[in-house]
Amino acid sequence: MAIETLKKRAEFLRIRGGARFATPSFVLETKPRGGAPEAASTAPAGDAPRFGFTVTKKLGKAVDRNRIRRRLKAAVGLLAPSLAHRGHDYVLIARAQARDRAFTDVKKDLERAFLRVHHAPAASVKGRSA
């Protein structure tokens, strides 16, 4: 299944400030497309999730950046049909470990990130002191 991608800078900027989770391979950010969380649950059936990929020049030359982008896209292609929410836009901001990390670990990172951005962990609330 081909994934729908974000193309314009404004689409990437709109997602900033939404739910976010960092892994060793990337940072995943997401926001409902309609703006309000209720809008995502009432999204039409054809409102597929969209993904944007950011790989900065700090991570290497074009060959390295393209490899990282392909690895992240492959992981998203495998996991998005079951874990991504309709009506949401996602941005993956690559980190240096995305290039050399085992692909199974990248997939585990993505799976954990999808779960965390959509469901706040109870452990973090329990661990806070008053």
Short mmCIF file of C-alpha atoms in Angstrom, two decimals:
data_model
loop_
_atom_site.label_atom_id
_atom_site.label_comp_id
_atom_site.label_asym_id
_atom_site.label_seq_id
_atom_site.Cartn_x
_atom_site.Cartn_y
_atom_site.Cartn_z
CA MET A 1 0.00 0.00 0.00
CA ALA A 2 1.37 3.42 -0.94
CA ILE A 3 1.44 5.97 1.85
CA GLU A 4 0.16 9.49 1.40
CA THR A 5 2.90 12.05 2.04
CA LEU A 6 3.04 15.67 3.12
CA LYS A 7 4.71 17.94 0.58
CA LYS A 8 4.38 21.57 1.64
CA ARG A 9 6.25 23.34 4.42
CA ALA A 10 2.99 24.69 5.86
CA GLU A 11 1.74 21.12 6.35
CA PHE A 12 4.89 20.23 8.31
CA LEU A 13 4.68 23.41 10.43
CA ARG A 14 1.01 22.80 11.30
CA ILE A 15 1.93 19.54 13.03
CA ARG A 16 4.44 21.19 15.37
CA GLY A 17 3.12 21.49 18.89
CA GLY A 18 1.02 18.34 18.62
CA ALA A 19 1.61 15.00 20.30
CA ARG A 20 5.26 13.95 20.08
CA PHE A 21 7.42 11.00 21.07
CA ALA A 22 11.19 10.61 20.68
CA THR A 23 12.98 7.33 19.96
CA PRO A 24 16.65 6.61 19.23
CA SER A 25 15.86 6.50 15.48
CA PHE A 26 13.46 9.42 15.03
CA VAL A 27 10.97 11.80 16.61
CA LEU A 28 7.32 11.22 15.72
CA GLU A 29 4.94 14.19 15.80
CA THR A 30 1.22 14.06 15.03
CA LYS A 31 -1.88 16.20 14.98
CA PRO A 32 -5.42 15.56 13.83
CA ARG A 33 -5.99 17.09 10.41
CA GLY A 34 -9.22 18.84 11.42
CA GLY A 35 -7.47 20.66 14.26
CA ALA A 36 -9.62 19.29 17.10
CA PRO A 37 -9.28 15.73 18.48
CA GLU A 38 -13.00 15.15 17.90
CA ALA A 39 -12.51 15.82 14.18
CA ALA A 40 -10.29 12.75 13.81
CA SER A 41 -12.92 10.37 15.15
CA THR A 42 -15.52 11.72 12.72
CA ALA A 43 -13.16 11.71 9.73
CA PRO A 44 -14.58 10.21 6.55
CA ALA A 45 -13.56 6.65 5.63
CA GLY A 46 -11.29 7.85 2.80
CA ASP A 47 -9.40 10.24 5.10
CA ALA A 48 -6.16 8.23 5.19
CA PRO A 49 -3.28 9.26 7.46
CA ARG A 50 -0.54 11.31 5.81
CA PHE A 51 3.18 11.20 6.59
CA GLY A 52 6.04 13.65 6.26
CA PHE A 53 9.72 12.76 6.54
CA THR A 54 12.46 15.16 7.61
CA VAL A 55 16.12 14.19 7.27
CA THR A 56 18.52 17.09 7.81
CA LYS A 57 21.89 17.58 6.15
CA LYS A 58 23.54 17.03 9.54
CA LEU A 59 22.84 13.32 9.06
CA GLY A 60 25.10 12.98 6.04
CA LYS A 61 25.31 13.34 2.31
CA ALA A 62 22.36 12.76 -0.02
CA VAL A 63 23.05 9.01 -0.25
CA ASP A 64 22.84 8.65 3.53
CA ARG A 65 19.77 10.89 3.85
CA ASN A 66 17.94 8.99 1.12
CA ARG A 67 18.75 5.66 2.74
CA ILE A 68 17.38 6.89 6.06
CA ARG A 69 14.24 8.20 4.36
CA ARG A 70 13.69 4.87 2.55
CA ARG A 71 14.11 2.90 5.78
CA LEU A 72 11.60 5.11 7.61
CA LYS A 73 9.13 4.92 4.72
CA ALA A 74 9.42 1.12 4.67
CA ALA A 75 8.70 0.91 8.40
CA VAL A 76 5.72 3.25 8.04
CA GLY A 77 4.42 1.22 5.09
CA LEU A 78 4.45 -1.93 7.23
CA LEU A 79 2.96 -0.51 10.43
CA ALA A 80 0.74 2.41 9.41
CA PRO A 81 -2.22 0.34 8.14
CA SER A 82 -2.74 -1.12 11.61
CA LEU A 83 -1.48 1.65 13.93
CA ALA A 84 -1.94 5.05 12.26
CA HIS A 85 -5.21 6.87 12.93
CA ARG A 86 -7.42 8.16 10.14
CA GLY A 87 -7.53 11.92 9.81
CA HIS A 88 -4.09 12.41 11.38
CA ASP A 89 -0.92 13.82 9.88
CA TYR A 90 2.43 12.51 11.07
CA VAL A 91 5.99 13.80 10.71
CA LEU A 92 9.03 11.61 11.35
CA ILE A 93 12.17 13.61 12.08
CA ALA A 94 15.12 11.30 11.53
CA ARG A 95 18.01 10.91 13.95
CA ALA A 96 21.50 9.59 13.22
CA GLN A 97 20.76 6.07 14.52
CA ALA A 98 18.05 5.58 11.87
CA ARG A 99 20.79 4.80 9.33
CA ASP A 100 22.58 1.96 11.12
CA ARG A 101 20.02 0.67 13.62
CA ALA A 102 18.59 -2.79 12.88
CA PHE A 103 15.38 -2.51 10.85
CA THR A 104 13.48 -4.62 13.40
CA ASP A 105 14.46 -2.08 16.08
CA VAL A 106 13.30 0.81 13.88
CA LYS A 107 9.94 -0.95 13.47
CA LYS A 108 9.70 -1.49 17.25
CA ASP A 109 10.49 2.20 17.79
CA LEU A 110 7.75 3.18 15.35
CA GLU A 111 5.22 0.83 16.91
CA ARG A 112 5.96 2.21 20.38
CA ALA A 113 5.83 5.79 19.07
CA PHE A 114 2.40 5.28 17.44
CA LEU A 115 1.03 3.87 20.68
CA ARG A 116 2.52 6.64 22.81
CA VAL A 117 1.37 9.63 20.72
CA HIS A 118 -2.21 8.37 20.75
CA HIS A 119 -2.37 7.06 24.34
CA ALA A 120 -0.59 8.95 27.10
CA PRO A 121 1.33 6.49 29.30
CA ALA A 122 -0.03 5.99 32.82
CA ALA A 123 3.50 5.38 34.18
CA SER A 124 4.61 8.97 33.57
CA VAL A 125 1.69 10.35 35.62
CA LYS A 126 2.40 7.92 38.47
CA GLY A 127 6.10 8.84 38.59
CA ARG A 128 5.55 12.58 39.09
CA SER A 129 5.94 14.11 42.50
CA ALA A 130 3.56 16.72 43.86
#
